[in-house]
Each structure stands twice: as C-alpha cells, then as structure tokens.
Short mmCIF file of C-alpha atoms in Angstrom, two decimals:
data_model
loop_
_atom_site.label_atom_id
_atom_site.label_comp_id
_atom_site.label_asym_id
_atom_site.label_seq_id
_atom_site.Cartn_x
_atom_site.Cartn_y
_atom_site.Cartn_z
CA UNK A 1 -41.70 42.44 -273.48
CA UNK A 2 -41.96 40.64 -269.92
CA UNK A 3 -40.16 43.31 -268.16
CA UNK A 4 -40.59 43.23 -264.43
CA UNK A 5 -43.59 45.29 -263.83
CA UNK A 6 -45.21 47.35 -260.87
CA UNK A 7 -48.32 47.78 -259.27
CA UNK A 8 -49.85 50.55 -259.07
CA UNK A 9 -47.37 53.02 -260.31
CA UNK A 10 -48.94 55.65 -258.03
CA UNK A 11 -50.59 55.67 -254.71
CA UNK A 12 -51.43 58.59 -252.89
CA UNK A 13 -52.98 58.14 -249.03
CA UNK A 14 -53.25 59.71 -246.21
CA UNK A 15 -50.80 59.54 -242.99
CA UNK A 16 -51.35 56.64 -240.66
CA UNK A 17 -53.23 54.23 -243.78
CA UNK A 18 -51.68 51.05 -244.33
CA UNK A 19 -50.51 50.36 -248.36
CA UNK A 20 -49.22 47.51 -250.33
CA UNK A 21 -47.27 47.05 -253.75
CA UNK A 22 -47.19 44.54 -256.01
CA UNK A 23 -44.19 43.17 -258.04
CA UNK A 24 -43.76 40.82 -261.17
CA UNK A 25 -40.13 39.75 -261.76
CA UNK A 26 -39.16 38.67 -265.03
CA UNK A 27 -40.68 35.42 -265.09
CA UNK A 28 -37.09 33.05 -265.37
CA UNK A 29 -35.48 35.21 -262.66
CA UNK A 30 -35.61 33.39 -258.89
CA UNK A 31 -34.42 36.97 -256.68
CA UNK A 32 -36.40 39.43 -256.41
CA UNK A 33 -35.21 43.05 -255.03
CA UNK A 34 -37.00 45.95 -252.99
CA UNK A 35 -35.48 49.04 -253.37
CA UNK A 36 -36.49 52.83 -251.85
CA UNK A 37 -35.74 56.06 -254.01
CA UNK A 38 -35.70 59.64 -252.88
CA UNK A 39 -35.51 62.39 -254.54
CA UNK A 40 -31.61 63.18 -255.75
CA UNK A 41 -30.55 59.75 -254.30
CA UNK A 42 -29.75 56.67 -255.73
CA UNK A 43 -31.58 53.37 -254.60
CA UNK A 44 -31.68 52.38 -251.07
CA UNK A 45 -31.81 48.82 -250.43
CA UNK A 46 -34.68 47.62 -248.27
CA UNK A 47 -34.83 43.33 -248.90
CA UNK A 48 -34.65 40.18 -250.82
CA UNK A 49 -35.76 37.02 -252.33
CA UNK A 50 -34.43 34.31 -253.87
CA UNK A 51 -37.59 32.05 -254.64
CA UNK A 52 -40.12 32.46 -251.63
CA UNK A 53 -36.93 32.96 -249.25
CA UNK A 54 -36.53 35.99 -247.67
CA UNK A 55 -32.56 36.41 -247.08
CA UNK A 56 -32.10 39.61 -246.38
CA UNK A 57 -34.51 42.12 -244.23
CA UNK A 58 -32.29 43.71 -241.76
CA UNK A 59 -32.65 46.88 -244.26
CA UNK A 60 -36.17 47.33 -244.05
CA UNK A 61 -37.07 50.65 -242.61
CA UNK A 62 -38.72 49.89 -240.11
CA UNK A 63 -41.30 47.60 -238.40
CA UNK A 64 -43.80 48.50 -240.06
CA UNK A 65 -42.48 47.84 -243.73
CA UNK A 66 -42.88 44.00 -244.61
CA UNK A 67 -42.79 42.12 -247.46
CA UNK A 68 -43.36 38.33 -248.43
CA UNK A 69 -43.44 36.09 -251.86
CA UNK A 70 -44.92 33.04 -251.06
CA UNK A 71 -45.32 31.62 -253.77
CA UNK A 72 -41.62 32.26 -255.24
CA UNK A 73 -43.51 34.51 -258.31
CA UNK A 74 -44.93 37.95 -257.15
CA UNK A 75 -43.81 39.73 -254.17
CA UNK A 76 -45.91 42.00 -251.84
CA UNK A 77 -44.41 45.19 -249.79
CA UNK A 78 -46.48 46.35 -247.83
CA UNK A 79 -46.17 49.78 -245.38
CA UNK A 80 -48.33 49.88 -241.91
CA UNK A 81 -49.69 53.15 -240.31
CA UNK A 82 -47.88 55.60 -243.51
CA UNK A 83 -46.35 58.35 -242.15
CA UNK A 84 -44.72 61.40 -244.33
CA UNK A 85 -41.61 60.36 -244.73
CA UNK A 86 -42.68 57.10 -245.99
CA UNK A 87 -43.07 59.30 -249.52
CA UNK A 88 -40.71 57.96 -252.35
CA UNK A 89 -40.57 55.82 -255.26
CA UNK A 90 -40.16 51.94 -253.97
CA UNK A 91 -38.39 50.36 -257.11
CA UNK A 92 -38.65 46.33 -257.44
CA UNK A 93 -35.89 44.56 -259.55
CA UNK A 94 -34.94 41.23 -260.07
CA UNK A 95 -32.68 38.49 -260.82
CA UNK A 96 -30.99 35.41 -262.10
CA UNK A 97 -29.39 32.88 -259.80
CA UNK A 98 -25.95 32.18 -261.41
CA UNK A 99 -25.58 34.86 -263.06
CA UNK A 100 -23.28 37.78 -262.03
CA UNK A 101 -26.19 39.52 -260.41
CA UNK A 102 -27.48 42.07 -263.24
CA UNK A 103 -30.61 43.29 -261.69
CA UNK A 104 -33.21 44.82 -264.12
CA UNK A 105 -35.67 47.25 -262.15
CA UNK A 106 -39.02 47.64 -262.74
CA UNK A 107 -41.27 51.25 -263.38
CA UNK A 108 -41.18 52.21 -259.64
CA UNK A 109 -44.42 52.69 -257.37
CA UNK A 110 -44.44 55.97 -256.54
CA UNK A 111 -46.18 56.67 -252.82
CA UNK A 112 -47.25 59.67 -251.73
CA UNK A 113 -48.20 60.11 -247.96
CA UNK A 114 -50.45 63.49 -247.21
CA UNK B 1 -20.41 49.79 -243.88
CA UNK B 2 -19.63 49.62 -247.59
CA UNK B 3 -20.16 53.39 -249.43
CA UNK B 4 -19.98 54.09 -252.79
CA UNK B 5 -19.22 57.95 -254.03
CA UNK B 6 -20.52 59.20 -257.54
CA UNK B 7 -18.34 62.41 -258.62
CA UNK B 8 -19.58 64.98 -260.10
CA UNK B 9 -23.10 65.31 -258.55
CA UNK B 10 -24.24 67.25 -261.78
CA UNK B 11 -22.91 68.17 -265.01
CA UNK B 12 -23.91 70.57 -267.36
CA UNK B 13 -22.26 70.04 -271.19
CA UNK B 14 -23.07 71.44 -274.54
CA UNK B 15 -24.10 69.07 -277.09
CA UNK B 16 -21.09 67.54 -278.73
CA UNK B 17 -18.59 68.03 -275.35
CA UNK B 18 -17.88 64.68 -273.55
CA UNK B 19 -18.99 63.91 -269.84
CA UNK B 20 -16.85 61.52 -267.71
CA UNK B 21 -18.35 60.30 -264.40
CA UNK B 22 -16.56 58.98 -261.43
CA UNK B 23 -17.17 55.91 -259.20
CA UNK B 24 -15.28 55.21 -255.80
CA UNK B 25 -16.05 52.51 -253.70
CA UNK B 26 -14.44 52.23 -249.74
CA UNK B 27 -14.18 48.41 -250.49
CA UNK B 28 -13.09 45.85 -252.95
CA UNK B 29 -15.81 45.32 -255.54
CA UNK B 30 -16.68 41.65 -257.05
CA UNK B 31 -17.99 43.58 -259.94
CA UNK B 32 -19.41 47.07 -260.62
CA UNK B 33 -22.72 47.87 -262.71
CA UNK B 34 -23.93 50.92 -264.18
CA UNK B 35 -27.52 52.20 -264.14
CA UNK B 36 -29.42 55.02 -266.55
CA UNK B 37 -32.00 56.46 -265.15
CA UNK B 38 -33.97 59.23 -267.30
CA UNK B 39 -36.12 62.04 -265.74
CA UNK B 40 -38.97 60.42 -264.52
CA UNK B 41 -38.00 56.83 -265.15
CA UNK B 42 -36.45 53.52 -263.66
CA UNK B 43 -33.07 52.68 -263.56
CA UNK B 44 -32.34 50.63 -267.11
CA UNK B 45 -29.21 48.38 -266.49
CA UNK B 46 -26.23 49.57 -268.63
CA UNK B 47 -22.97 47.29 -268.31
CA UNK B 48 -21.28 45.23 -265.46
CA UNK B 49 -17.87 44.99 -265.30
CA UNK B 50 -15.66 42.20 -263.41
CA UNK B 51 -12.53 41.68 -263.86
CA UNK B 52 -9.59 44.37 -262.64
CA UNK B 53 -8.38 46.71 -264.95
CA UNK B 54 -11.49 46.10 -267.67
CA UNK B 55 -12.42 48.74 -270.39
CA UNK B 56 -15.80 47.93 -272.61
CA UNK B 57 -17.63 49.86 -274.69
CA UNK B 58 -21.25 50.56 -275.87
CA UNK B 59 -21.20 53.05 -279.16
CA UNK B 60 -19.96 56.25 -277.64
CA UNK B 61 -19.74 54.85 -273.59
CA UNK B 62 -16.70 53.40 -272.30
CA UNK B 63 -16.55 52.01 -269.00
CA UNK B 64 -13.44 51.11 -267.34
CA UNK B 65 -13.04 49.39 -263.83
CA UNK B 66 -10.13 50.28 -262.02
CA UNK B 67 -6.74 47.98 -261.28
CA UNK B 68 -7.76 47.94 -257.37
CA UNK B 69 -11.19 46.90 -258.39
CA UNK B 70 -12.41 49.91 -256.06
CA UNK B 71 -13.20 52.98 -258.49
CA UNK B 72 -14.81 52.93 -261.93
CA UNK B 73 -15.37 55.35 -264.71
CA UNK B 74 -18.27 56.07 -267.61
CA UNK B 75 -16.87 58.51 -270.81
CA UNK B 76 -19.18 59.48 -272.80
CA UNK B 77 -17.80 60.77 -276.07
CA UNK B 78 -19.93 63.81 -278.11
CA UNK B 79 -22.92 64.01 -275.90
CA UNK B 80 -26.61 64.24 -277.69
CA UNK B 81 -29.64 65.37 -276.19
CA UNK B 82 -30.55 61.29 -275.76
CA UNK B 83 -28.01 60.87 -273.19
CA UNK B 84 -29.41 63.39 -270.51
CA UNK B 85 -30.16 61.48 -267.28
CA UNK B 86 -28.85 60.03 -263.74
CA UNK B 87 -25.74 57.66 -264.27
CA UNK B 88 -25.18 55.39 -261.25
CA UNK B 89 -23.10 53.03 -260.36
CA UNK B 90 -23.75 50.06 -258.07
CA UNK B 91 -21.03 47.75 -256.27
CA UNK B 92 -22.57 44.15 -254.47
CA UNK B 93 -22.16 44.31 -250.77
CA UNK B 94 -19.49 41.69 -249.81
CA UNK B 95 -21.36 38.27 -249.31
CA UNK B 96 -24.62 39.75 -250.51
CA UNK B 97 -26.58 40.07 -253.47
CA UNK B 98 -27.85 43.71 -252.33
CA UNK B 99 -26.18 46.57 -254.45
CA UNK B 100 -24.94 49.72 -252.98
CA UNK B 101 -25.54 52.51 -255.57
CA UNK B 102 -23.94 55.85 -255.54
CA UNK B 103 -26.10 59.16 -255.23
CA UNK B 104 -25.68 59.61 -259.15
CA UNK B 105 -24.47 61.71 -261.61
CA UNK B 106 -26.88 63.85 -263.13
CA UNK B 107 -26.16 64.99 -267.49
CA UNK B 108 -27.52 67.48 -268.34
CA UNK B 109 -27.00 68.44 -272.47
CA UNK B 110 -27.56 71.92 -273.73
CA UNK B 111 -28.43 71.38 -277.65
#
C-alpha cells in the first residue's frame, strides 16, 4: 500500500528547538496538504502544494512555521524556536489534480514541545 | 470567513441504535467530504458528495447533501462497536483547494 506516509510519527523537544517533518504523498498525486490537529478539533489548515508550488501559505501559524517541496515529491514543514503551544498532531494529505479534491491524510506527526 | 458546524459534539448509543450527525456550512459548498477518524488515528476519507440534493450509501452509512448545498448529513443505521470514532465533515473554501472541517462528531457505542 503506497499510502501517504509521515516522518517521524513522534517528536518530542524541548521549547525554543527548531523541528522538521517529512511527508510522502501518494506517489501519482501533484498537491500536497499541511494540516494542524488539536486535541477535540478537527484539522486546521496551515498550506499547500501543487507540484513544487506553494499556493497557499497565508494559514501558516506563524513566521516561524515554513514549509517547501522542491522537488514536487516530498514536502518538508519545518517549526523554528518551538514553543508550547506548538504541541499537536501536524497531519499531511494529498491530492489529485482534476479530480474533485478527495484528500487522503497520512498517520500524523505528533509534536510534543516540553 | 467560511465555518463549518458539526452537531452533536458527542454521542453516546447502545449497540444496535442509529447515530445521525449534522453538517452546516455558512456558505455554498462545491462539494462536501466526510472523514473517519478512530481514537488515535488519521482521518480515512469516507465519501464526497457534489451535486444538490444527493443521497449515497456505503453498507449501513447514508450520506445526504442538502438542496441548498450548505448542510449535510451521515445516518448510520444499527451501530457496532467498529463504528466508534470522530466523523467530520469538510467543505472546500471557495476558490481554494484547502478544506474547512468541522470540530467533529465523536460515536461512542456501548456493546
């Protein structure tokens, strides 16, 4: 099965540490989807892809979350100077272009900030 | 900006009952999806639906999309223990390919 997959699926570091996740779509799909989850919500948009194009980052958290794909496969989030709050699951999904937008997530990262 | 509300925010049902969750956008949607998501997991892609007015079903879930294209529903008929998890919906932000998903509905099923 070449589900989208996550890496790692848990970090744990301490406040002020700079982190960075790794995504895998599924290997056809050409958008690629960050996504924040806290506990009893639903996903919170943060960006997106389609290919190595970033079209949409005016939902990123902050400054200091950034992300890139520059090679239109992987994609790369990465979180400067952690603080507390920062702690959640960051979900990746992607998609197809023309089709109706059915994103398929992958296992989550889940980040812990002490 | 675009919301979408998820009614109830839990529900508790004995095996067998049925469980209805409700979907309410404040705009038009293109399309509507629903998302499982099972204690501890991801969310796992369930069904879109497009067109206004549309009812589908998977086995014992039946999804309708309302006339306005605006609210949404997922029945679940005779509830088993495999169905306990967060149901959300998700509606594409007009112009966008970023979903707006609701805060969930959380099944719980007491065997």
């Amino acid at each position: 099965d070449t589900g989208v997959s996550q890496d790692p699926r848990h970090k744990i570091t301490k406040r002020g540490q700079n982190v960075t996740f790794r995504c895998d779509p599924i290997s056809e799909h050409n958008r690629l989807y960050w996504y924040r989850q806290t506990l009893g919500q639903g996903p919170e948009f943060l960006t997106y892809f389609q290919n190595e194009a970033q079209l949409e980052k005016s939902r990123l958290l902050s400054d200091r979350f950034s992300a890139e794909r520059p090679k239109g496969s992987f994609s790369t989030l990465e979180i400067q100077r952690t603080e507390q709050g920062d702690s959640a699951m960051y979900l990746c999904a992607s998609s197809l272009v023309g089709g109706r937008n059915t994103q398929y997530f992958g296992p989550g990262t889940r980040l812990t900030v002490l | 900006g675009q919301q979408v509300m998820q009614i109830p925010q839990y529900q508790h049902v004995q095996e067998g009952e049925d469980f209805t969750t409700y979907c309410n956008s404040s705009t038009t949607l293109s399309n509507i999806q629903w998302y499982k998501q099972r204690p501890g997991g991801h969310p796992v892609f369930l069904i879109q639906l497009v067109k206004s007015g549309e009812v589908k079903k998977q086995k014992r879930l039946t999804f309708q999309f309302g006339e306005a294209k605006k609210n949404s529903s997922l029945h679940i008929t005779a509830t088993q223990t495999t169905d306990v998890g967060t149901y959300f919906c998700a509606g594409p932000l007009a112009g966008s390919y970023q979903l707006t998903f609701g805060k969930g509905t959380k099944l719980s099923v007491i065997p």
